[in-house]
mmCIF file of N, CA and C in Angstrom:
data_model
loop_
_atom_site.group_PDB
_atom_site.id
_atom_site.type_symbol
_atom_site.label_atom_id
_atom_site.label_comp_id
_atom_site.label_asym_id
_atom_site.label_seq_id
_atom_site.Cartn_x
_atom_site.Cartn_y
_atom_site.Cartn_z
ATOM 1 N N MET A 1483 96.632 111.201 124.009
ATOM 2 C CA MET A 1483 97.080 111.095 122.630
ATOM 3 C C MET A 1483 97.753 109.739 122.428
ATOM 4 N N THR A 1484 97.410 109.082 121.345
ATOM 5 C CA THR A 1484 97.986 107.798 120.991
ATOM 6 C C THR A 1484 99.292 108.010 120.251
ATOM 7 N N THR A 1485 100.313 107.276 120.636
ATOM 8 C CA THR A 1485 101.584 107.356 119.931
ATOM 9 C C THR A 1485 101.483 106.522 118.668
ATOM 10 N N VAL A 1486 101.863 107.105 117.562
ATOM 11 C CA VAL A 1486 101.849 106.390 116.296
ATOM 12 C C VAL A 1486 103.186 105.696 116.141
ATOM 13 N N THR A 1487 103.139 104.394 116.005
ATOM 14 C CA THR A 1487 104.355 103.637 115.766
ATOM 15 C C THR A 1487 104.326 103.129 114.333
ATOM 16 N N PRO A 1488 105.496 102.889 113.771
ATOM 17 C CA PRO A 1488 105.498 102.368 112.406
ATOM 18 C C PRO A 1488 104.653 101.104 112.268
ATOM 19 N N SER A 1489 104.711 100.222 113.273
ATOM 20 C CA SER A 1489 103.957 98.977 113.153
ATOM 21 C C SER A 1489 102.457 99.238 113.165
ATOM 22 N N THR A 1490 102.000 100.234 113.926
ATOM 23 C CA THR A 1490 100.573 100.556 113.955
ATOM 24 C C THR A 1490 100.117 101.019 112.574
ATOM 25 N N GLU A 1491 100.856 101.950 112.006
ATOM 26 C CA GLU A 1491 100.512 102.429 110.675
ATOM 27 C C GLU A 1491 100.597 101.320 109.639
ATOM 28 N N LEU A 1492 101.623 100.531 109.730
ATOM 29 C CA LEU A 1492 101.793 99.467 108.754
ATOM 30 C C LEU A 1492 100.746 98.372 108.926
ATOM 31 N N ASP A 1493 100.215 98.223 110.130
ATOM 32 C CA ASP A 1493 99.081 97.314 110.330
ATOM 33 C C ASP A 1493 97.868 97.804 109.548
ATOM 34 N N VAL A 1494 97.684 99.124 109.510
ATOM 35 C CA VAL A 1494 96.586 99.716 108.741
ATOM 36 C C VAL A 1494 96.775 99.398 107.262
ATOM 37 N N LEU A 1495 97.971 99.648 106.756
ATOM 38 C CA LEU A 1495 98.251 99.362 105.352
ATOM 39 C C LEU A 1495 98.126 97.866 105.070
ATOM 40 N N GLY A 1496 98.634 97.037 105.965
ATOM 41 C CA GLY A 1496 98.533 95.590 105.782
ATOM 42 C C GLY A 1496 97.086 95.130 105.702
ATOM 43 N N ALA A 1497 96.233 95.690 106.536
ATOM 44 C CA ALA A 1497 94.810 95.331 106.497
ATOM 45 C C ALA A 1497 94.203 95.736 105.155
ATOM 46 N N LEU A 1498 94.553 96.924 104.682
ATOM 47 C CA LEU A 1498 94.034 97.381 103.390
ATOM 48 C C LEU A 1498 94.509 96.470 102.260
ATOM 49 N N LEU A 1499 95.793 96.132 102.266
ATOM 50 C CA LEU A 1499 96.338 95.290 101.207
ATOM 51 C C LEU A 1499 95.696 93.910 101.176
ATOM 52 N N SER A 1500 95.262 93.426 102.345
ATOM 53 C CA SER A 1500 94.626 92.107 102.395
ATOM 54 C C SER A 1500 93.104 92.203 102.286
ATOM 55 N N PHE A 1501 92.616 93.403 101.964
ATOM 56 C CA PHE A 1501 91.180 93.648 101.821
ATOM 57 C C PHE A 1501 90.398 93.328 103.095
ATOM 58 N N ASP A 1502 91.036 93.516 104.242
ATOM 59 C CA ASP A 1502 90.388 93.359 105.541
ATOM 60 C C ASP A 1502 89.847 94.728 105.943
ATOM 61 N N PHE A 1503 88.684 95.079 105.412
ATOM 62 C CA PHE A 1503 88.168 96.425 105.594
ATOM 63 C C PHE A 1503 87.683 96.686 107.015
ATOM 64 N N ILE A 1504 87.237 95.665 107.709
ATOM 65 C CA ILE A 1504 86.860 95.846 109.117
ATOM 66 C C ILE A 1504 88.115 96.111 109.936
ATOM 67 N N GLY A 1505 89.140 95.302 109.729
ATOM 68 C CA GLY A 1505 90.412 95.525 110.416
ATOM 69 C C GLY A 1505 91.008 96.865 110.056
ATOM 70 N N PHE A 1506 90.887 97.253 108.792
ATOM 71 C CA PHE A 1506 91.394 98.545 108.338
ATOM 72 C C PHE A 1506 90.710 99.678 109.108
ATOM 73 N N ALA A 1507 89.402 99.611 109.213
ATOM 74 C CA ALA A 1507 88.658 100.661 109.920
ATOM 75 C C ALA A 1507 89.036 100.697 111.396
ATOM 76 N N GLN A 1508 89.123 99.525 112.019
ATOM 77 C CA GLN A 1508 89.474 99.472 113.436
ATOM 78 C C GLN A 1508 90.883 99.989 113.682
ATOM 79 N N LYS A 1509 91.816 99.565 112.881
ATOM 80 C CA LYS A 1509 93.211 99.984 113.061
ATOM 81 C C LYS A 1509 93.373 101.474 112.738
ATOM 82 N N SER A 1510 92.657 101.948 111.734
ATOM 83 C CA SER A 1510 92.727 103.368 111.380
ATOM 84 C C SER A 1510 92.224 104.241 112.518
ATOM 85 N N ALA A 1511 91.183 103.773 113.198
ATOM 86 C CA ALA A 1511 90.613 104.550 114.303
ATOM 87 C C ALA A 1511 91.609 104.721 115.446
ATOM 88 N N ALA A 1512 92.584 103.835 115.530
ATOM 89 C CA ALA A 1512 93.584 103.913 116.602
ATOM 90 C C ALA A 1512 94.696 104.920 116.300
ATOM 91 N N LEU A 1513 94.743 105.428 115.090
ATOM 92 C CA LEU A 1513 95.795 106.365 114.718
ATOM 93 C C LEU A 1513 95.414 107.792 115.107
ATOM 94 N N ASP A 1514 96.405 108.573 115.455
ATOM 95 C CA ASP A 1514 96.209 109.977 115.808
ATOM 96 C C ASP A 1514 96.892 110.838 114.755
ATOM 97 N N PRO A 1515 96.111 111.472 113.869
ATOM 98 C CA PRO A 1515 96.723 112.262 112.808
ATOM 99 C C PRO A 1515 97.499 113.480 113.304
ATOM 100 N N THR A 1516 97.364 113.825 114.565
ATOM 101 C CA THR A 1516 98.125 114.953 115.104
ATOM 102 C C THR A 1516 99.416 114.498 115.776
ATOM 103 N N GLY A 1517 99.615 113.188 115.845
ATOM 104 C CA GLY A 1517 100.800 112.653 116.511
ATOM 105 C C GLY A 1517 102.069 112.893 115.715
ATOM 106 N N PRO A 1518 103.184 112.965 116.428
ATOM 107 C CA PRO A 1518 104.462 113.156 115.730
ATOM 108 C C PRO A 1518 104.782 111.950 114.846
ATOM 109 N N GLY A 1519 105.227 112.220 113.662
ATOM 110 C CA GLY A 1519 105.597 111.135 112.751
ATOM 111 C C GLY A 1519 104.435 110.479 112.044
ATOM 112 N N TYR A 1520 103.216 111.022 112.244
ATOM 113 C CA TYR A 1520 102.047 110.425 111.599
ATOM 114 C C TYR A 1520 102.259 110.355 110.083
ATOM 115 N N GLY A 1521 102.076 109.187 109.536
ATOM 116 C CA GLY A 1521 102.181 108.984 108.103
ATOM 117 C C GLY A 1521 103.558 108.590 107.610
ATOM 118 N N ARG A 1522 104.536 108.648 108.479
ATOM 119 C CA ARG A 1522 105.914 108.371 108.049
ATOM 120 C C ARG A 1522 106.086 106.929 107.573
ATOM 121 N N ALA A 1523 105.553 105.974 108.309
ATOM 122 C CA ALA A 1523 105.737 104.566 107.942
ATOM 123 C C ALA A 1523 104.996 104.217 106.653
ATOM 124 N N VAL A 1524 103.782 104.705 106.521
ATOM 125 C CA VAL A 1524 103.028 104.444 105.289
ATOM 126 C C VAL A 1524 103.694 105.175 104.124
ATOM 127 N N GLY A 1525 104.240 106.357 104.387
ATOM 128 C CA GLY A 1525 104.985 107.074 103.364
ATOM 129 C C GLY A 1525 106.215 106.301 102.917
ATOM 130 N N ALA A 1526 106.870 105.648 103.869
ATOM 131 C CA ALA A 1526 108.039 104.831 103.528
ATOM 132 C C ALA A 1526 107.633 103.648 102.655
ATOM 133 N N ALA A 1527 106.528 102.989 103.010
ATOM 134 C CA ALA A 1527 106.041 101.869 102.209
ATOM 135 C C ALA A 1527 105.659 102.347 100.810
ATOM 136 N N PHE A 1528 105.009 103.495 100.730
ATOM 137 C CA PHE A 1528 104.643 104.065 99.439
ATOM 138 C C PHE A 1528 105.896 104.309 98.599
ATOM 139 N N GLY A 1529 106.908 104.915 99.197
ATOM 140 C CA GLY A 1529 108.151 105.170 98.466
ATOM 141 C C GLY A 1529 108.776 103.889 97.939
ATOM 142 N N LEU A 1530 108.755 102.856 98.758
ATOM 143 C CA LEU A 1530 109.324 101.571 98.328
ATOM 144 C C LEU A 1530 108.581 101.009 97.121
ATOM 145 N N VAL A 1531 107.262 101.055 97.174
ATOM 146 C CA VAL A 1531 106.487 100.467 96.083
ATOM 147 C C VAL A 1531 106.541 101.351 94.831
ATOM 148 N N VAL A 1532 106.654 102.672 94.999
ATOM 149 C CA VAL A 1532 106.817 103.559 93.844
ATOM 150 C C VAL A 1532 108.134 103.254 93.139
ATOM 151 N N ARG A 1533 109.184 103.058 93.920
ATOM 152 C CA ARG A 1533 110.486 102.762 93.308
ATOM 153 C C ARG A 1533 110.503 101.381 92.666
ATOM 154 N N ARG A 1534 109.656 100.475 93.127
ATOM 155 C CA ARG A 1534 109.538 99.178 92.443
ATOM 156 C C ARG A 1534 108.774 99.339 91.137
ATOM 157 N N ARG A 1535 107.769 100.198 91.148
ATOM 158 C CA ARG A 1535 106.964 100.423 89.944
ATOM 159 C C ARG A 1535 107.769 101.173 88.882
ATOM 160 N N PHE A 1536 108.595 102.117 89.321
ATOM 161 C CA PHE A 1536 109.414 102.917 88.426
ATOM 162 C C PHE A 1536 110.883 102.712 88.795
ATOM 163 N N PRO A 1537 111.435 101.522 88.545
ATOM 164 C CA PRO A 1537 112.797 101.224 89.007
ATOM 165 C C PRO A 1537 113.881 102.108 88.380
ATOM 166 N N ARG A 1538 113.615 102.692 87.244
ATOM 167 C CA ARG A 1538 114.598 103.570 86.599
ATOM 168 C C ARG A 1538 114.242 105.044 86.792
ATOM 169 N N GLY A 1539 113.295 105.305 87.686
ATOM 170 C CA GLY A 1539 112.829 106.670 87.874
ATOM 171 C C GLY A 1539 111.723 106.981 86.883
ATOM 172 N N ALA A 1540 111.240 108.195 86.928
ATOM 173 C CA ALA A 1540 110.171 108.612 86.017
ATOM 174 C C ALA A 1540 110.293 110.107 85.781
ATOM 175 N N THR A 1541 109.981 110.507 84.580
ATOM 176 C CA THR A 1541 109.972 111.927 84.257
ATOM 177 C C THR A 1541 108.700 112.545 84.816
ATOM 178 N N PRO A 1542 108.690 113.865 84.975
ATOM 179 C CA PRO A 1542 107.455 114.519 85.404
ATOM 180 C C PRO A 1542 106.276 114.185 84.489
ATOM 181 N N ARG A 1543 106.536 114.060 83.211
ATOM 182 C CA ARG A 1543 105.467 113.718 82.262
ATOM 183 C C ARG A 1543 104.932 112.304 82.520
ATOM 184 N N GLU A 1544 105.836 111.362 82.799
ATOM 185 C CA GLU A 1544 105.398 109.992 83.106
ATOM 186 C C GLU A 1544 104.576 109.963 84.394
ATOM 187 N N ILE A 1545 105.024 110.710 85.390
ATOM 188 C CA ILE A 1545 104.287 110.772 86.654
ATOM 189 C C ILE A 1545 102.913 111.377 86.421
ATOM 190 N N SER A 1546 102.865 112.470 85.682
ATOM 191 C CA SER A 1546 101.594 113.130 85.384
ATOM 192 C C SER A 1546 100.643 112.184 84.650
ATOM 193 N N GLY A 1547 101.166 111.454 83.692
ATOM 194 C CA GLY A 1547 100.351 110.482 82.961
ATOM 195 C C GLY A 1547 99.827 109.384 83.855
ATOM 196 N N TYR A 1548 100.683 108.899 84.744
ATOM 197 C CA TYR A 1548 100.258 107.849 85.669
ATOM 198 C C TYR A 1548 99.152 108.361 86.585
ATOM 199 N N VAL A 1549 99.342 109.567 87.123
ATOM 200 C CA VAL A 1549 98.341 110.154 88.013
ATOM 201 C C VAL A 1549 97.023 110.359 87.267
ATOM 202 N N ALA A 1550 97.089 110.861 86.053
ATOM 203 C CA ALA A 1550 95.871 111.064 85.261
ATOM 204 C C ALA A 1550 95.154 109.744 85.009
ATOM 205 N N GLU A 1551 95.920 108.713 84.700
ATOM 206 C CA GLU A 1551 95.317 107.392 84.464
ATOM 207 C C GLU A 1551 94.695 106.853 85.751
ATOM 208 N N PHE A 1552 95.399 107.027 86.872
ATOM 209 C CA PHE A 1552 94.876 106.590 88.169
ATOM 210 C C PHE A 1552 93.552 107.294 88.471
ATOM 211 N N LEU A 1553 93.541 108.620 88.358
ATOM 212 C CA LEU A 1553 92.321 109.369 88.672
ATOM 213 C C LEU A 1553 91.191 109.001 87.719
ATOM 214 N N GLY A 1554 91.512 108.781 86.464
ATOM 215 C CA GLY A 1554 90.497 108.382 85.494
ATOM 216 C C GLY A 1554 89.930 106.999 85.745
ATOM 217 N N SER A 1555 90.680 106.167 86.453
ATOM 218 C CA SER A 1555 90.220 104.803 86.719
ATOM 219 C C SER A 1555 89.297 104.707 87.931
ATOM 220 N N LEU A 1556 89.239 105.764 88.728
ATOM 221 C CA LEU A 1556 88.399 105.725 89.921
ATOM 222 C C LEU A 1556 86.929 105.850 89.539
ATOM 223 N N GLU A 1557 86.106 104.977 90.084
ATOM 224 C CA GLU A 1557 84.671 105.055 89.816
ATOM 225 C C GLU A 1557 84.053 106.236 90.551
ATOM 226 N N ALA A 1558 84.610 106.553 91.703
ATOM 227 C CA ALA A 1558 84.137 107.683 92.499
ATOM 228 C C ALA A 1558 85.312 108.161 93.342
ATOM 229 N N GLY A 1559 85.274 109.424 93.722
ATOM 230 C CA GLY A 1559 86.277 109.938 94.634
ATOM 231 C C GLY A 1559 87.456 110.626 93.999
ATOM 232 N N ALA A 1560 87.534 110.666 92.670
ATOM 233 C CA ALA A 1560 88.677 111.321 92.029
ATOM 234 C C ALA A 1560 88.761 112.786 92.428
ATOM 235 N N GLU A 1561 87.613 113.387 92.668
ATOM 236 C CA GLU A 1561 87.592 114.804 93.049
ATOM 237 C C GLU A 1561 88.219 115.049 94.418
ATOM 238 N N ASP A 1562 88.407 113.986 95.190
ATOM 239 C CA ASP A 1562 89.035 114.110 96.509
ATOM 240 C C ASP A 1562 90.549 114.265 96.428
ATOM 241 N N PHE A 1563 91.119 114.065 95.248
ATOM 242 C CA PHE A 1563 92.565 114.094 95.087
ATOM 243 C C PHE A 1563 92.986 115.222 94.156
ATOM 244 N N ASP A 1564 93.968 115.974 94.590
ATOM 245 C CA ASP A 1564 94.560 117.038 93.788
ATOM 246 C C ASP A 1564 95.665 116.410 92.932
ATOM 247 N N PRO A 1565 95.519 116.443 91.612
ATOM 248 C CA PRO A 1565 96.531 115.810 90.758
ATOM 249 C C PRO A 1565 97.948 116.324 91.015
ATOM 250 N N ALA A 1566 98.114 117.626 91.208
ATOM 251 C CA ALA A 1566 99.456 118.180 91.450
ATOM 252 C C ALA A 1566 100.040 117.642 92.754
ATOM 253 N N ALA A 1567 99.201 117.491 93.776
ATOM 254 C CA ALA A 1567 99.672 116.942 95.054
ATOM 255 C C ALA A 1567 100.085 115.480 94.888
ATOM 256 N N LEU A 1568 99.322 114.722 94.118
ATOM 257 C CA LEU A 1568 99.678 113.317 93.884
ATOM 258 C C LEU A 1568 100.989 113.227 93.113
ATOM 259 N N GLU A 1569 101.176 114.101 92.148
ATOM 260 C CA GLU A 1569 102.426 114.104 91.396
ATOM 261 C C GLU A 1569 103.606 114.391 92.320
ATOM 262 N N ARG A 1570 103.422 115.326 93.265
ATOM 263 C CA ARG A 1570 104.489 115.611 94.233
ATOM 264 C C ARG A 1570 104.776 114.385 95.101
ATOM 265 N N LEU A 1571 103.723 113.660 95.499
ATOM 266 C CA LEU A 1571 103.935 112.450 96.302
ATOM 267 C C LEU A 1571 104.773 111.429 95.541
ATOM 268 N N PHE A 1572 104.484 111.264 94.259
ATOM 269 C CA PHE A 1572 105.270 110.331 93.448
ATOM 270 C C PHE A 1572 106.717 110.790 93.351
ATOM 271 N N ALA A 1573 106.920 112.070 93.107
ATOM 272 C CA ALA A 1573 108.287 112.596 93.010
ATOM 273 C C ALA A 1573 109.034 112.382 94.325
ATOM 274 N N GLU A 1574 108.365 112.643 95.450
ATOM 275 C CA GLU A 1574 108.983 112.415 96.762
ATOM 276 C C GLU A 1574 109.296 110.939 96.963
ATOM 277 N N GLY A 1575 108.361 110.076 96.590
ATOM 278 C CA GLY A 1575 108.574 108.636 96.735
ATOM 279 C C GLY A 1575 109.751 108.153 95.912
ATOM 280 N N LEU A 1576 109.883 108.670 94.708
ATOM 281 C CA LEU A 1576 111.008 108.290 93.858
ATOM 282 C C LEU A 1576 112.329 108.795 94.412
ATOM 283 N N ASP A 1577 112.284 109.930 95.120
ATOM 284 C CA ASP A 1577 113.492 110.492 95.723
ATOM 285 C C ASP A 1577 113.809 109.888 97.083
ATOM 286 N N GLY A 1578 112.929 109.022 97.581
ATOM 287 C CA GLY A 1578 113.156 108.400 98.879
ATOM 288 C C GLY A 1578 112.771 109.273 100.056
ATOM 289 N N VAL A 1579 111.949 110.279 99.831
ATOM 290 C CA VAL A 1579 111.496 111.159 100.902
ATOM 291 C C VAL A 1579 110.370 110.463 101.653
ATOM 292 N N THR A 1580 110.522 110.334 102.977
ATOM 293 C CA THR A 1580 109.494 109.669 103.781
ATOM 294 C C THR A 1580 109.019 110.546 104.914
ATOM 295 N N ALA A 1581 109.200 111.837 104.791
ATOM 296 C CA ALA A 1581 108.832 112.749 105.873
ATOM 297 C C ALA A 1581 107.337 112.729 106.130
ATOM 298 N N ALA A 1582 106.986 112.934 107.387
ATOM 299 C CA ALA A 1582 105.582 113.091 107.758
ATOM 300 C C ALA A 1582 105.148 114.491 107.363
ATOM 301 N N GLY A 1583 103.884 114.757 107.515
ATOM 302 C CA GLY A 1583 103.375 116.083 107.188
ATOM 303 C C GLY A 1583 103.179 116.187 105.702
ATOM 304 N N GLY A 1584 103.559 117.309 105.120
ATOM 305 C CA GLY A 1584 103.478 117.328 103.682
ATOM 306 C C GLY A 1584 103.184 118.638 103.024
ATOM 307 N N GLY A 1585 103.757 119.707 103.514
ATOM 308 C CA GLY A 1585 103.609 120.963 102.810
ATOM 309 C C GLY A 1585 102.158 121.338 102.616
ATOM 310 N N ARG A 1586 101.749 121.495 101.367
ATOM 311 C CA ARG A 1586 100.394 121.932 101.068
ATOM 312 C C ARG A 1586 99.380 120.820 101.238
ATOM 313 N N LEU A 1587 99.805 119.618 101.334
ATOM 314 C CA LEU A 1587 98.907 118.483 101.539
ATOM 315 C C LEU A 1587 99.016 118.089 103.000
ATOM 316 N N GLY A 1588 97.933 118.249 103.756
ATOM 317 C CA GLY A 1588 97.952 117.963 105.187
ATOM 318 C C GLY A 1588 98.207 116.499 105.477
ATOM 319 N N PRO A 1589 98.484 116.190 106.745
ATOM 320 C CA PRO A 1589 98.845 114.815 107.094
ATOM 321 C C PRO A 1589 97.745 113.786 106.794
ATOM 322 N N GLU A 1590 96.498 114.123 107.025
ATOM 323 C CA GLU A 1590 95.431 113.146 106.786
ATOM 324 C C GLU A 1590 95.211 112.906 105.291
ATOM 325 N N PRO A 1591 95.104 113.948 104.455
ATOM 326 C CA PRO A 1591 94.982 113.683 103.013
ATOM 327 C C PRO A 1591 96.210 112.982 102.441
ATOM 328 N N ARG A 1592 97.384 113.300 102.973
ATOM 329 C CA ARG A 1592 98.617 112.651 102.521
ATOM 330 C C ARG A 1592 98.552 111.159 102.837
ATOM 331 N N MET A 1593 98.131 110.831 104.054
ATOM 332 C CA MET A 1593 98.021 109.418 104.451
ATOM 333 C C MET A 1593 97.012 108.707 103.560
ATOM 334 N N GLN A 1594 95.868 109.344 103.330
ATOM 335 C CA GLN A 1594 94.840 108.736 102.480
ATOM 336 C C GLN A 1594 95.396 108.461 101.087
ATOM 337 N N ALA A 1595 96.082 109.438 100.526
ATOM 338 C CA ALA A 1595 96.653 109.260 99.185
ATOM 339 C C ALA A 1595 97.705 108.153 99.178
ATOM 340 N N HIS A 1596 98.578 108.138 100.181
ATOM 341 C CA HIS A 1596 99.595 107.080 100.252
ATOM 342 C C HIS A 1596 98.942 105.703 100.333
ATOM 343 N N LEU A 1597 97.895 105.573 101.126
ATOM 344 C CA LEU A 1597 97.226 104.278 101.271
ATOM 345 C C LEU A 1597 96.598 103.828 99.959
ATOM 346 N N VAL A 1598 95.819 104.710 99.332
ATOM 347 C CA VAL A 1598 95.121 104.349 98.092
ATOM 348 C C VAL A 1598 96.113 104.036 96.979
ATOM 349 N N LEU A 1599 97.121 104.879 96.839
ATOM 350 C CA LEU A 1599 98.105 104.655 95.785
ATOM 351 C C LEU A 1599 98.955 103.413 96.051
ATOM 352 N N SER A 1600 99.289 103.173 97.313
ATOM 353 C CA SER A 1600 100.056 101.958 97.640
ATOM 354 C C SER A 1600 99.262 100.716 97.287
ATOM 355 N N LEU A 1601 97.979 100.711 97.624
ATOM 356 C CA LEU A 1601 97.126 99.566 97.275
ATOM 357 C C LEU A 1601 97.141 99.350 95.763
ATOM 358 N N ARG A 1602 96.951 100.413 95.024
ATOM 359 C CA ARG A 1602 96.933 100.281 93.564
ATOM 360 C C ARG A 1602 98.262 99.755 93.032
ATOM 361 N N LEU A 1603 99.362 100.318 93.504
ATOM 362 C CA LEU A 1603 100.676 99.911 93.022
ATOM 363 C C LEU A 1603 100.985 98.461 93.380
ATOM 364 N N VAL A 1604 100.642 98.055 94.590
ATOM 365 C CA VAL A 1604 100.873 96.672 95.010
ATOM 366 C C VAL A 1604 100.090 95.714 94.118
ATOM 367 N N ARG A 1605 98.845 96.064 93.821
ATOM 368 C CA ARG A 1605 98.019 95.220 92.948
ATOM 369 C C ARG A 1605 98.586 95.208 91.532
ATOM 370 N N GLU A 1606 98.981 96.377 91.061
ATOM 371 C CA GLU A 1606 99.539 96.503 89.714
ATOM 372 C C GLU A 1606 100.812 95.672 89.562
ATOM 373 N N LEU A 1607 101.641 95.665 90.599
ATOM 374 C CA LEU A 1607 102.888 94.914 90.570
ATOM 375 C C LEU A 1607 102.678 93.420 90.819
ATOM 376 N N GLY A 1608 101.477 93.047 91.241
ATOM 377 C CA GLY A 1608 101.175 91.647 91.493
ATOM 378 C C GLY A 1608 101.866 91.087 92.728
ATOM 379 N N LEU A 1609 102.100 91.939 93.727
ATOM 380 C CA LEU A 1609 102.765 91.473 94.948
ATOM 381 C C LEU A 1609 101.799 90.606 95.755
ATOM 382 N N GLY A 1610 102.204 89.373 96.004
ATOM 383 C CA GLY A 1610 101.399 88.462 96.794
ATOM 384 C C GLY A 1610 101.589 88.708 98.284
ATOM 385 N N PRO A 1611 100.917 87.916 99.111
ATOM 386 C CA PRO A 1611 100.985 88.113 100.559
ATOM 387 C C PRO A 1611 102.406 88.104 101.123
ATOM 388 N N ASP A 1612 103.250 87.196 100.670
ATOM 389 C CA ASP A 1612 104.629 87.154 101.178
ATOM 390 C C ASP A 1612 105.396 88.411 100.794
ATOM 391 N N GLU A 1613 105.239 88.842 99.562
ATOM 392 C CA GLU A 1613 105.920 90.057 99.109
ATOM 393 C C GLU A 1613 105.374 91.300 99.811
ATOM 394 N N GLN A 1614 104.095 91.284 100.108
ATOM 395 C CA GLN A 1614 103.496 92.398 100.851
ATOM 396 C C GLN A 1614 104.079 92.469 102.266
ATOM 397 N N ARG A 1615 104.211 91.313 102.903
ATOM 398 C CA ARG A 1615 104.814 91.282 104.248
ATOM 399 C C ARG A 1615 106.253 91.784 104.205
ATOM 400 N N GLU A 1616 107.001 91.393 103.165
ATOM 401 C CA GLU A 1616 108.372 91.881 102.997
ATOM 402 C C GLU A 1616 108.393 93.397 102.826
ATOM 403 N N LEU A 1617 107.481 93.927 102.045
ATOM 404 C CA LEU A 1617 107.383 95.368 101.840
ATOM 405 C C LEU A 1617 107.119 96.077 103.162
ATOM 406 N N LEU A 1618 106.178 95.575 103.942
ATOM 407 C CA LEU A 1618 105.842 96.183 105.227
ATOM 408 C C LEU A 1618 107.011 96.082 106.193
ATOM 409 N N ALA A 1619 107.705 94.956 106.183
ATOM 410 C CA ALA A 1619 108.875 94.797 107.067
ATOM 411 C C ALA A 1619 109.989 95.761 106.659
ATOM 412 N N GLU A 1620 110.191 95.933 105.375
ATOM 413 C CA GLU A 1620 111.223 96.863 104.902
ATOM 414 C C GLU A 1620 110.863 98.307 105.293
ATOM 415 N N ALA A 1621 109.582 98.657 105.178
ATOM 416 C CA ALA A 1621 109.131 99.995 105.584
ATOM 417 C C ALA A 1621 109.307 100.184 107.090
ATOM 418 N N ALA A 1622 109.047 99.140 107.864
ATOM 419 C CA ALA A 1622 109.230 99.233 109.323
ATOM 420 C C ALA A 1622 110.701 99.451 109.653
ATOM 421 N N ARG A 1623 111.580 98.733 108.973
ATOM 422 C CA ARG A 1623 113.020 98.923 109.212
ATOM 423 C C ARG A 1623 113.461 100.338 108.844
ATOM 424 N N ALA A 1624 112.898 100.849 107.748
ATOM 425 C CA ALA A 1624 113.291 102.191 107.284
ATOM 426 C C ALA A 1624 112.855 103.284 108.241
ATOM 427 N N THR A 1625 111.815 103.031 109.017
ATOM 428 C CA THR A 1625 111.280 104.069 109.900
ATOM 429 C C THR A 1625 111.543 103.768 111.382
ATOM 430 N N ALA A 1626 112.297 102.733 111.652
ATOM 431 C CA ALA A 1626 112.519 102.309 113.040
ATOM 432 C C ALA A 1626 113.387 103.292 113.830
ATOM 433 N N ALA A 1627 114.186 104.064 113.162
ATOM 434 C CA ALA A 1627 115.120 104.973 113.855
ATOM 435 C C ALA A 1627 114.426 106.093 114.576
#
């Protein structure tokens, strides 16, 4: 079993953010979704970027609207995401919850959702490479304990 470290997970997210899809695939293959803490680092990065997108918080209605707009913008694959689960992820991110696992949403779908939504939010916020590196470093610090 491969140990999942925050830097390994964040390397996956970093590859995605830089549109390095070969690196993303290679780094993703090194992750073990059954490992302890799987998804925690990417969840931390997601929470950070959600709080940047909604710096004053968001009402359930605002979150629902954002999720609906996100799903409507997908050319394909919207059916792979449960809107209620995505809304819960946003609420958790706004509350600073970075736990692995995820109740009704298993670790692998949770990771997939965190990755896709983080990419969208980073692009929406216009975070450049330096800001992306800062985001990843902050997520690594948050999960280093």
